[in-house]
């Protein structure tokens, strides 16, 4: 059974919050762990779009994309997210569109967690 687009976006957001809480050093910014109802509309749409991209990627690979390394999974999420930032902002903040090598380790781990949460939902 497929979940709704809103539920898909919430899976992404919940995985993000869980990842931030697990991997962020110290106390995260309130916006990083804001509940769904406090998440801006653009961010909800971006989360849903990235969920859909990962779902399609898994489907097109007939589930074999689940065999990617954690780093590869995280990179995929990061690239999809970067594309959404360009979609939603004319001039996004540099941190929103940073290359994988420039992301902090906590964010890399969180992005991999997001991919794996989506895997669990769709496979």
CSV table of C-alpha atoms in Angstrom, one decimal:
chain,number,residue,atom,x,y,z
A,1,UNK,CA,0.0,0.0,0.0
A,2,UNK,CA,1.4,3.4,-1.0
A,3,UNK,CA,1.3,6.2,1.5
A,4,UNK,CA,0.0,9.7,0.6
A,5,UNK,CA,2.3,12.5,-0.6
A,6,UNK,CA,1.8,14.2,2.8
A,7,UNK,CA,2.8,11.0,4.6
A,8,UNK,CA,5.8,10.6,2.3
A,9,UNK,CA,7.0,14.1,3.1
A,10,UNK,CA,6.4,13.4,6.8
A,11,UNK,CA,8.6,10.2,6.6
A,12,UNK,CA,11.4,12.4,5.2
A,13,UNK,CA,10.9,15.1,7.9
A,14,UNK,CA,10.7,12.5,10.8
A,15,UNK,CA,13.9,10.8,9.5
A,16,UNK,CA,15.6,14.2,9.3
A,17,UNK,CA,14.7,15.1,12.9
A,18,UNK,CA,15.7,11.7,14.1
A,19,UNK,CA,19.0,11.9,12.3
A,20,UNK,CA,19.7,15.4,13.6
A,21,UNK,CA,19.0,14.3,17.1
A,22,UNK,CA,21.3,11.3,16.7
A,23,UNK,CA,24.2,12.9,14.8
A,24,UNK,CA,24.2,16.7,15.4
A,25,UNK,CA,27.0,17.7,17.8
A,26,UNK,CA,25.5,19.7,20.6
A,27,UNK,CA,22.1,21.4,20.5
A,28,UNK,CA,20.6,21.7,17.0
A,29,UNK,CA,18.9,24.9,15.8
A,30,UNK,CA,15.2,24.9,16.6
A,31,UNK,CA,14.3,24.9,12.9
A,32,UNK,CA,16.3,21.7,12.4
A,33,UNK,CA,14.0,19.8,14.7
A,34,UNK,CA,10.7,21.8,14.4
A,35,UNK,CA,7.6,19.6,14.3
A,36,UNK,CA,5.7,19.0,11.0
A,37,UNK,CA,3.1,21.7,11.8
A,38,UNK,CA,5.9,24.3,12.1
A,39,UNK,CA,7.7,23.2,8.9
A,40,UNK,CA,7.4,25.8,6.1
A,41,UNK,CA,5.3,24.8,3.1
A,42,UNK,CA,8.3,25.0,0.7
A,43,UNK,CA,10.2,22.6,3.0
A,44,UNK,CA,7.3,20.2,3.1
A,45,UNK,CA,7.1,20.2,-0.7
A,46,UNK,CA,10.9,19.7,-1.0
A,47,UNK,CA,10.7,16.8,1.5
A,48,UNK,CA,7.9,15.2,-0.5
A,49,UNK,CA,9.8,15.6,-3.8
A,50,UNK,CA,13.0,14.0,-2.4
A,51,UNK,CA,11.0,11.1,-1.0
A,52,UNK,CA,9.4,10.6,-4.4
A,53,UNK,CA,12.9,10.7,-6.1
A,54,UNK,CA,14.3,8.1,-3.8
A,55,UNK,CA,11.1,6.0,-4.2
A,56,UNK,CA,11.4,6.2,-8.0
A,57,UNK,CA,15.1,5.4,-7.8
A,58,UNK,CA,14.5,2.3,-5.8
A,59,UNK,CA,11.7,1.3,-8.1
A,60,UNK,CA,13.7,1.8,-11.3
A,61,UNK,CA,16.5,-0.3,-9.9
A,62,UNK,CA,13.9,-3.0,-8.9
A,63,UNK,CA,15.0,-2.4,-5.3
A,64,UNK,CA,18.7,-3.0,-5.9
A,65,UNK,CA,19.6,0.6,-5.0
A,66,UNK,CA,19.1,-0.6,-1.5
A,67,UNK,CA,22.6,-2.3,-1.9
A,68,UNK,CA,24.3,1.1,-2.2
A,69,UNK,CA,26.7,2.1,0.5
A,70,UNK,CA,25.5,4.5,3.2
A,71,UNK,CA,27.6,7.2,1.6
A,72,UNK,CA,26.1,6.6,-1.8
A,73,UNK,CA,22.6,6.7,-0.3
A,74,UNK,CA,23.4,9.9,1.5
A,75,UNK,CA,24.9,11.5,-1.6
A,76,UNK,CA,21.7,10.7,-3.5
A,77,UNK,CA,19.5,12.4,-0.9
A,78,UNK,CA,21.9,15.4,-0.8
A,79,UNK,CA,21.8,15.9,-4.6
A,80,UNK,CA,18.1,15.6,-4.7
A,81,UNK,CA,17.8,18.1,-1.8
A,82,UNK,CA,20.2,20.5,-3.6
A,83,UNK,CA,18.0,20.5,-6.7
A,84,UNK,CA,15.0,21.3,-4.5
A,85,UNK,CA,16.8,24.3,-3.0
A,86,UNK,CA,17.4,25.6,-6.5
A,87,UNK,CA,13.7,25.0,-7.3
A,88,UNK,CA,12.5,26.9,-4.3
A,89,UNK,CA,15.0,29.7,-4.0
A,90,UNK,CA,16.5,32.0,-6.6
A,91,UNK,CA,19.7,32.5,-4.6
A,92,UNK,CA,19.8,29.7,-1.9
A,93,UNK,CA,22.1,30.1,1.0
A,94,UNK,CA,25.5,28.4,0.3
A,95,UNK,CA,24.8,25.8,3.1
A,96,UNK,CA,21.6,24.7,1.3
A,97,UNK,CA,23.5,23.8,-1.8
A,98,UNK,CA,26.8,22.7,-0.5
A,99,UNK,CA,28.6,19.9,-2.3
A,100,UNK,CA,28.8,16.5,-0.5
A,101,UNK,CA,32.5,17.0,0.4
A,102,UNK,CA,31.6,20.3,2.2
A,103,UNK,CA,28.7,18.9,4.3
A,104,UNK,CA,29.3,18.3,7.9
A,105,UNK,CA,29.5,14.6,9.0
A,106,UNK,CA,26.2,14.9,11.0
A,107,UNK,CA,24.4,16.0,7.8
A,108,UNK,CA,25.9,13.2,5.7
A,109,UNK,CA,24.8,10.6,8.3
A,110,UNK,CA,21.3,12.1,8.5
A,111,UNK,CA,21.0,12.1,4.7
A,112,UNK,CA,21.9,8.4,4.7
A,113,UNK,CA,19.3,7.8,7.4
A,114,UNK,CA,16.7,9.5,5.3
A,115,UNK,CA,17.4,7.2,2.3
A,116,UNK,CA,17.1,4.2,4.6
A,117,UNK,CA,13.9,5.4,6.2
A,118,UNK,CA,12.4,5.8,2.7
A,119,UNK,CA,13.6,2.3,1.8
A,120,UNK,CA,11.8,0.8,4.8
A,121,UNK,CA,8.6,2.6,3.7
A,122,UNK,CA,8.6,1.6,0.1
A,123,UNK,CA,10.3,-1.8,-0.1
